[in-house]
Amino acid sequence: MQRTRATFPVLGLAFAAAIVSLVPVWYLGTQSLSRGIQVFTDELIQQRTLTLIWRSGVLTAAVTLASIVIGIFAAWVTTLSGIRGRTVLTIAFSLPLAIPSYLAAFAWISWLPGISGFTGAFIVLTFACYPYVMLPVAAAMKRLDPVHEDIARTMGRSSFDILREVLLPQLRRPIASGGLLVALYALSDFGAVAAMRHEVFTWVIYGAYRAGFNPTRAATLSLVLIAAALALTLAESFARGDDTSARKSNAARQRHSQLSLRARVVVLVGTSFVLVPAVGVPVVNVVSWLGRSTTRATDWATVWKATGQSFINGSATAIVTLLLALPVTWCAVRGKGIIARLPERLTYITHALPGIVVAISVVYVGIRVARPWYQEFPLLVFGQVIIFLPVMVASLRAALEKTPVSLEEVAHSLGTNSFQTLLRVTLPIALPGVLAGSALTMLAAVKELPVTLLLRPTGMNTLSTKIWDFSTISDYAAVGPFALAMLILAALPTALLGTLSSMKDGGS
Amino acid sequence: MKTSQRFIAAVASLSFVLTACGSSSSSSDTTAVSEDTTVTVYSGRSEELVKDLFAAFTEETGISVDARYGDSGEMAALLLTEGSASPADVFFSQDAGALGAVEDNLAELPTETLSLVDSKFSSENRKWVGVTGRVRVVVYNPTLAPTPPNTIDGLLDAQWSGKIGFAPTNASWQSFVTALRVLRGEDGAEKWLTAFAQNKPVAYEKNSAVRDAVNTGEVSLGLVNHYYLLEKIAAEGADAVVAKNQFMAAGDVGGLVNVAGVGILANAKHSSAAQKFVDFLQSDTAAEYFRKKTWEYILTSGAAQADGLPPFADLQAPSINLSDLKSLDLTQELLQKVGLLTK
């Protein structure tokens, strides 16, 4: 791919964004060494740390692999399979993004108490995460040059062979970038492993805060997650490899392969094997809470207010995240050399941290350097931006990579600077990716709990804080309306994602 | 360059708009209203549980309450991270351990406050005071267990094998195990827990599920706090509930009393309002509220207790310094080791 030199201001903004996302590392370094190097090494060098690395590693690997398999299947069903109702299916397959892992985990454990432990954590996380693979892979599948498939088909290959031999090698990049997000999510999630009682790093880190009142220990263990995130980010860089997916012919993907009746039945059975556990189980459970007897009447005014607040939080987070992600991604895709690509890699590092650690980090920094904003809205948004920057960056990256650099060169030769090029040429072409990234970020922010709980302005309630509030007193009849409101609110960006995903490029 | 400046200006003005949104939606706390018409409370107790009580305080004193709600342990971490810059005036915690963890940040309480409560349920360093108490009990099904044990060693009897329910992740259960470690030492605690694990206790998601399982006869005994039974009776009527509470023998660690308590921050900006808030939590109004809402024991001496509870003086809780209950993380390691926490 051709690259242009990133101009200094864009690079500066990119590094500023990366430094913002590294705020937790500052805190973790200070806090983990606050009781001396001896305490730090004693805490770290233990048999137990190795056990935790093993347990977290196994769970992360299993969830990532399973999400990749399910994600590719779902992407194929919604793009290339030729099945009818692809837009509806895309939306249905994206719905798990609207369901917080703590709600899904609770639904599973109250239905099947026996699955607690690794099995339960694996199921909940996999069905929560596969859309992160599905969305980029589906986008890439639409851009695949149909010529390769046609050649393979004329050579008498079956659909499965074509998937394995022709399609998969061209899908390395979306699989790698989706897989990285899944792996980091699986490392950082607390809701699922807590409900399933599966001891991994996040469990112990939360325990260090909640039960041990020991922030030093929490910080020390969090540094291990940072190291894991670094390794995963590097691994993804290698897995991406060189760009081989350049489209050479202009053949449009007008038609879809015709599936036999038997194949259609197989596809539909496979689809329901994904949708029932991913969407059916949690939704049925939430709806059943509504039917429970309760002593208190549902206060719909509170539900409305919390819904509005969640919407404001989610939108603000998405907008600010987008603004920070633009220069980062632009440098990574168009910039030359390691320096230009560094900010993008850096933003991923803190994505493996559990929410509570990011929250406490922002408290630490906020109360020292941003006192007027402490416990105010901007700092809450700031905390969420740190967490969700990689989600936005991954979407933007996929979108920018497909914008032809030649257009930008033409713009440059006509005398526009890089900002004008970014705003007037690149952005419009990458718009579907921008919208998709914003929708994903908003969804994640609406579900987010730990940062909201600690950083929200005093007195502010969102859907997630209300759900938490009623769960702590086990009042599930009261949780019901808020959980349902969250599903409905989150269904809007999900529908946008689904529609974008099925509209982009071909399909028409 | 002009365009780039415009771009930056756009970003900057956007963040101002966001700031404006933020300040208008949150009320007074930075534009400090004149002294002590407000008090900032960090509450480890749930909003649904205490917001009406806080409203009653405002009604009585005219002092408005800016309350932040969260998990008690996370609130303690928040206070430790904020240090002397914390906006908090008061920390109202669900358990003693979290108060013990932040003792260095708390001010000494006056004798008038401390003397209202048995010293067993306050900080040894005079930094916090207990407000209400939760007693560990054995909830039992009288048909299946006509003579329930009243000591924790009685629970190890083979006749209860597979018939005891407990909630492994519940904070009160873990507080009990912490007390066991403090009173019997690490080896003694491990010995009891190993024997308990061999008796095949049945794990439930939470205390209310344990109680319900005992009531339906799924298990015979359950290790819970005393008020879960009262909560069920209040919701479903005494006729619908067959389970009963067995309070433990005098001094038995199984009858641990953990407290919800309150302390005032050393750097509180509204310390006189904070003291009024603490006084209010010890008042008859608050006692009445907790009796009806949480069925906890009221720790203020001489206070009446909720209907159906044995007198507090009869319980004779085990002697333990409640601030020692802050080593819960070591408890979780031990529970993990004996196989009682995770799968």
PDB file of C-alpha atoms in Angstrom, chain A residues 9 13 27 31 46 48 55 106 109 113-118 194-199 203 206-215 217 296 309 316 319-320 323 326 356 360 363-364 367-368 371-378 381 417 419-420 422-424 452-461 466 468-474 476, chain B residues 1-4 6-8 10-11 14-16 18-19 21-23 25-27 29-30 40 42 44 46-49 51 66-78 80-83 85-87 95 97-99 101 168-169 174 203-206 208 231 235 269 293 325-330 332-333 336 340-343:
ATOM      1  CA  PRO A   9      -0.016  18.359  13.325  1.00  0.00           C
ATOM      2  CA  LEU A  13      -2.813  14.860  17.657  1.00  0.00           C
ATOM      3  CA  TYR A  27      -1.367   5.429  37.786  1.00  0.00           C
ATOM      4  CA  GLN A  31       0.494   2.744  42.734  1.00  0.00           C
ATOM      5  CA  GLN A  46       4.300 -16.150  43.186  1.00  0.00           C
ATOM      6  CA  ARG A  48      -0.390 -17.969  42.127  1.00  0.00           C
ATOM      7  CA  ARG A  55      -6.378 -19.598  33.705  1.00  0.00           C
ATOM      8  CA  PHE A 106     -26.988 -13.853  35.317  1.00  0.00           C
ATOM      9  CA  ILE A 109     -26.710 -19.012  35.831  1.00  0.00           C
ATOM     10  CA  PRO A 113     -26.749 -23.218  37.782  1.00  0.00           C
ATOM     11  CA  GLY A 114     -24.581 -26.202  36.843  1.00  0.00           C
ATOM     12  CA  ILE A 115     -22.640 -24.354  34.154  1.00  0.00           C
ATOM     13  CA  SER A 116     -20.823 -22.059  36.566  1.00  0.00           C
ATOM     14  CA  GLY A 117     -17.050 -22.115  36.222  1.00  0.00           C
ATOM     15  CA  PHE A 118     -15.077 -22.204  32.984  1.00  0.00           C
ATOM     16  CA  ALA A 194     -17.887 -13.054  38.613  1.00  0.00           C
ATOM     17  CA  ALA A 195     -21.339 -14.532  38.028  1.00  0.00           C
ATOM     18  CA  MET A 196     -19.755 -17.806  36.892  1.00  0.00           C
ATOM     19  CA  ARG A 197     -17.266 -17.896  39.774  1.00  0.00           C
ATOM     20  CA  HIS A 198     -14.347 -18.529  37.460  1.00  0.00           C
ATOM     21  CA  GLU A 199     -11.155 -17.207  38.980  1.00  0.00           C
ATOM     22  CA  TRP A 203     -11.664 -11.608  39.631  1.00  0.00           C
ATOM     23  CA  TYR A 206     -11.735  -6.789  41.873  1.00  0.00           C
ATOM     24  CA  GLY A 207     -11.225  -8.864  45.016  1.00  0.00           C
ATOM     25  CA  ALA A 208      -8.168  -6.794  45.883  1.00  0.00           C
ATOM     26  CA  TYR A 209     -10.332  -3.661  45.794  1.00  0.00           C
ATOM     27  CA  ARG A 210     -13.630  -4.932  47.134  1.00  0.00           C
ATOM     28  CA  ALA A 211     -12.528  -7.509  49.634  1.00  0.00           C
ATOM     29  CA  GLY A 212      -8.851  -6.824  50.276  1.00  0.00           C
ATOM     30  CA  PHE A 213      -8.986  -3.012  50.254  1.00  0.00           C
ATOM     31  CA  ASN A 214      -5.527  -3.313  48.711  1.00  0.00           C
ATOM     32  CA  PRO A 215      -5.059  -0.999  45.675  1.00  0.00           C
ATOM     33  CA  ARG A 217      -2.022  -5.406  44.888  1.00  0.00           C
ATOM     34  CA  ARG A 296     -43.130  -1.430  44.257  1.00  0.00           C
ATOM     35  CA  GLN A 309     -28.881   9.991  30.561  1.00  0.00           C
ATOM     36  CA  ALA A 316     -20.881  12.101  24.026  1.00  0.00           C
ATOM     37  CA  ILE A 319     -18.281  11.709  19.536  1.00  0.00           C
ATOM     38  CA  VAL A 320     -15.168  12.378  21.624  1.00  0.00           C
ATOM     39  CA  LEU A 323     -12.415  12.819  17.341  1.00  0.00           C
ATOM     40  CA  LEU A 326      -9.431   9.948  13.604  1.00  0.00           C
ATOM     41  CA  ILE A 356     -12.545  -0.597  37.910  1.00  0.00           C
ATOM     42  CA  ILE A 360      -9.553   4.429  39.791  1.00  0.00           C
ATOM     43  CA  VAL A 363      -9.825   9.335  39.784  1.00  0.00           C
ATOM     44  CA  TYR A 364      -6.121   9.429  40.650  1.00  0.00           C
ATOM     45  CA  ILE A 367      -8.271  14.800  41.303  1.00  0.00           C
ATOM     46  CA  ARG A 368      -4.650  15.869  40.854  1.00  0.00           C
ATOM     47  CA  ARG A 371      -9.879  19.172  39.875  1.00  0.00           C
ATOM     48  CA  PRO A 372     -12.694  21.374  38.473  1.00  0.00           C
ATOM     49  CA  TRP A 373     -13.839  18.498  36.282  1.00  0.00           C
ATOM     50  CA  TYR A 374     -13.618  15.886  39.007  1.00  0.00           C
ATOM     51  CA  GLN A 375     -16.947  14.072  39.439  1.00  0.00           C
ATOM     52  CA  GLU A 376     -18.260  16.062  36.492  1.00  0.00           C
ATOM     53  CA  PHE A 377     -19.458  14.920  33.110  1.00  0.00           C
ATOM     54  CA  PRO A 378     -16.262  15.583  31.076  1.00  0.00           C
ATOM     55  CA  VAL A 381     -16.591  10.786  29.244  1.00  0.00           C
ATOM     56  CA  ASN A 417      -3.448  20.179   3.215  1.00  0.00           C
ATOM     57  CA  PHE A 419      -6.682  18.221   7.370  1.00  0.00           C
ATOM     58  CA  GLN A 420      -8.716  19.318   4.386  1.00  0.00           C
ATOM     59  CA  LEU A 422      -9.088  14.167   5.829  1.00  0.00           C
ATOM     60  CA  LEU A 423     -12.319  16.124   6.179  1.00  0.00           C
ATOM     61  CA  ARG A 424     -13.322  16.482   2.543  1.00  0.00           C
ATOM     62  CA  THR A 452     -19.827   5.305  35.267  1.00  0.00           C
ATOM     63  CA  LEU A 453     -20.339   4.316  38.879  1.00  0.00           C
ATOM     64  CA  LEU A 454     -17.158   5.929  40.188  1.00  0.00           C
ATOM     65  CA  LEU A 455     -16.850   8.951  37.874  1.00  0.00           C
ATOM     66  CA  ARG A 456     -20.453  10.064  37.329  1.00  0.00           C
ATOM     67  CA  PRO A 457     -21.512  13.459  38.636  1.00  0.00           C
ATOM     68  CA  THR A 458     -23.087  13.048  42.057  1.00  0.00           C
ATOM     69  CA  GLY A 459     -26.752  12.212  41.641  1.00  0.00           C
ATOM     70  CA  MET A 460     -26.569  11.078  38.009  1.00  0.00           C
ATOM     71  CA  ASN A 461     -28.201   7.734  37.251  1.00  0.00           C
ATOM     72  CA  LYS A 466     -29.911   1.573  38.140  1.00  0.00           C
ATOM     73  CA  TRP A 468     -26.613  -2.372  39.425  1.00  0.00           C
ATOM     74  CA  ASP A 469     -28.471  -0.623  42.225  1.00  0.00           C
ATOM     75  CA  PHE A 470     -31.457  -2.968  42.142  1.00  0.00           C
ATOM     76  CA  SER A 471     -29.293  -6.065  41.606  1.00  0.00           C
ATOM     77  CA  THR A 472     -27.361  -5.365  44.805  1.00  0.00           C
ATOM     78  CA  ILE A 473     -30.586  -5.672  46.755  1.00  0.00           C
ATOM     79  CA  SER A 474     -31.697  -8.640  44.591  1.00  0.00           C
ATOM     80  CA  TYR A 476     -35.029  -8.355  39.915  1.00  0.00           C
TER      81      TYR A 476
ATOM     82  CA  MET B   1      -3.017  26.037   8.570  1.00  0.00           C
ATOM     83  CA  LYS B   2      -6.174  28.074   8.928  1.00  0.00           C
ATOM     84  CA  THR B   3      -8.260  24.976   8.509  1.00  0.00           C
ATOM     85  CA  SER B   4      -6.287  23.115  11.106  1.00  0.00           C
ATOM     86  CA  ARG B   6     -10.564  25.792  12.836  1.00  0.00           C
ATOM     87  CA  PHE B   7     -10.509  22.039  13.430  1.00  0.00           C
ATOM     88  CA  ILE B   8      -8.859  22.471  16.810  1.00  0.00           C
ATOM     89  CA  ALA B  10     -14.164  22.984  16.860  1.00  0.00           C
ATOM     90  CA  VAL B  11     -12.824  20.267  19.137  1.00  0.00           C
ATOM     91  CA  LEU B  14     -17.253  20.884  21.652  1.00  0.00           C
ATOM     92  CA  SER B  15     -15.554  20.039  24.911  1.00  0.00           C
ATOM     93  CA  PHE B  16     -16.844  23.295  26.403  1.00  0.00           C
ATOM     94  CA  LEU B  18     -19.875  18.987  27.061  1.00  0.00           C
ATOM     95  CA  THR B  19     -18.596  20.681  30.197  1.00  0.00           C
ATOM     96  CA  CYS B  21     -23.930  19.930  29.918  1.00  0.00           C
ATOM     97  CA  GLY B  22     -22.123  18.298  32.788  1.00  0.00           C
ATOM     98  CA  SER B  23     -22.275  21.197  35.177  1.00  0.00           C
ATOM     99  CA  SER B  25     -26.969  18.288  35.103  1.00  0.00           C
ATOM    100  CA  SER B  26     -25.086  17.928  38.363  1.00  0.00           C
ATOM    101  CA  SER B  27     -26.075  20.256  41.110  1.00  0.00           C
ATOM    102  CA  ASP B  29     -21.166  20.580  44.755  1.00  0.00           C
ATOM    103  CA  THR B  30     -18.425  22.709  43.221  1.00  0.00           C
ATOM    104  CA  THR B  40     -21.332  14.889  50.806  1.00  0.00           C
ATOM    105  CA  TYR B  42     -20.057   8.299  50.077  1.00  0.00           C
ATOM    106  CA  GLY B  44     -21.566   1.800  50.337  1.00  0.00           C
ATOM    107  CA  SER B  46     -27.515   0.912  48.065  1.00  0.00           C
ATOM    108  CA  GLU B  47     -29.500   3.975  46.963  1.00  0.00           C
ATOM    109  CA  GLU B  48     -32.762   2.032  47.083  1.00  0.00           C
ATOM    110  CA  LEU B  49     -32.012   1.069  50.659  1.00  0.00           C
ATOM    111  CA  LYS B  51     -32.328   7.321  49.872  1.00  0.00           C
ATOM    112  CA  ASP B  66     -25.009  14.841  47.962  1.00  0.00           C
ATOM    113  CA  ALA B  67     -24.793  11.069  47.969  1.00  0.00           C
ATOM    114  CA  ARG B  68     -22.471   8.917  45.830  1.00  0.00           C
ATOM    115  CA  TYR B  69     -23.418   5.273  45.817  1.00  0.00           C
ATOM    116  CA  GLY B  70     -21.167   2.314  45.101  1.00  0.00           C
ATOM    117  CA  ASP B  71     -19.780  -0.927  46.453  1.00  0.00           C
ATOM    118  CA  SER B  72     -18.280  -0.375  49.931  1.00  0.00           C
ATOM    119  CA  GLY B  73     -14.885  -1.786  48.944  1.00  0.00           C
ATOM    120  CA  GLU B  74     -14.741   0.321  45.794  1.00  0.00           C
ATOM    121  CA  MET B  75     -15.744   3.390  47.815  1.00  0.00           C
ATOM    122  CA  ALA B  76     -12.850   2.647  50.179  1.00  0.00           C
ATOM    123  CA  ALA B  77     -10.493   2.427  47.172  1.00  0.00           C
ATOM    124  CA  LEU B  78     -11.946   5.704  45.893  1.00  0.00           C
ATOM    125  CA  LEU B  80      -7.773   6.059  49.454  1.00  0.00           C
ATOM    126  CA  THR B  81      -7.052   7.232  45.893  1.00  0.00           C
ATOM    127  CA  GLU B  82      -8.509  10.687  46.459  1.00  0.00           C
ATOM    128  CA  GLY B  83      -6.589  11.097  49.701  1.00  0.00           C
ATOM    129  CA  ALA B  85      -8.433  16.043  48.291  1.00  0.00           C
ATOM    130  CA  SER B  86     -11.577  13.924  48.626  1.00  0.00           C
ATOM    131  CA  PRO B  87     -14.840  15.857  48.373  1.00  0.00           C
ATOM    132  CA  ASP B  95     -19.321  -3.363  56.428  1.00  0.00           C
ATOM    133  CA  GLY B  97     -13.752  -3.925  56.858  1.00  0.00           C
ATOM    134  CA  ALA B  98     -14.076  -1.049  54.388  1.00  0.00           C
ATOM    135  CA  LEU B  99     -14.160   1.439  57.275  1.00  0.00           C
ATOM    136  CA  ALA B 101      -9.258   0.160  55.465  1.00  0.00           C
ATOM    137  CA  PRO B 168     -19.768 -18.721  48.402  1.00  0.00           C
ATOM    138  CA  THR B 169     -19.411 -15.230  46.928  1.00  0.00           C
ATOM    139  CA  GLN B 174     -16.657 -14.314  53.661  1.00  0.00           C
ATOM    140  CA  ALA B 203     -23.512 -23.528  46.718  1.00  0.00           C
ATOM    141  CA  TYR B 204     -26.125 -20.922  45.823  1.00  0.00           C
ATOM    142  CA  GLU B 205     -25.866 -17.626  43.994  1.00  0.00           C
ATOM    143  CA  LYS B 206     -26.899 -15.522  46.975  1.00  0.00           C
ATOM    144  CA  SER B 208     -31.938 -15.205  49.399  1.00  0.00           C
ATOM    145  CA  GLU B 231     -37.705 -10.177  54.610  1.00  0.00           C
ATOM    146  CA  ALA B 235     -43.201 -10.203  51.619  1.00  0.00           C
ATOM    147  CA  LYS B 269     -15.268  20.528  54.375  1.00  0.00           C
ATOM    148  CA  LYS B 293     -36.669  -1.476  55.969  1.00  0.00           C
ATOM    149  CA  LEU B 325     -12.238  -8.078  58.979  1.00  0.00           C
ATOM    150  CA  LYS B 326     -10.411  -6.138  56.280  1.00  0.00           C
ATOM    151  CA  SER B 327      -8.200  -9.101  55.275  1.00  0.00           C
ATOM    152  CA  LEU B 328     -10.969 -10.553  53.113  1.00  0.00           C
ATOM    153  CA  ASP B 329      -8.605 -11.118  50.186  1.00  0.00           C
ATOM    154  CA  LEU B 330      -6.631 -13.640  52.244  1.00  0.00           C
ATOM    155  CA  GLN B 332     -10.730 -15.628  49.425  1.00  0.00           C
ATOM    156  CA  GLU B 333      -7.345 -17.272  48.832  1.00  0.00           C
ATOM    157  CA  GLN B 336     -10.056 -20.996  46.875  1.00  0.00           C
ATOM    158  CA  LEU B 340     -15.151 -23.560  48.454  1.00  0.00           C
ATOM    159  CA  LEU B 341     -14.999 -20.451  46.269  1.00  0.00           C
ATOM    160  CA  THR B 342     -14.543 -21.203  42.594  1.00  0.00           C
ATOM    161  CA  LYS B 343     -15.033 -24.137  40.318  1.00  0.00           C
TER     162      LYS B 343
END
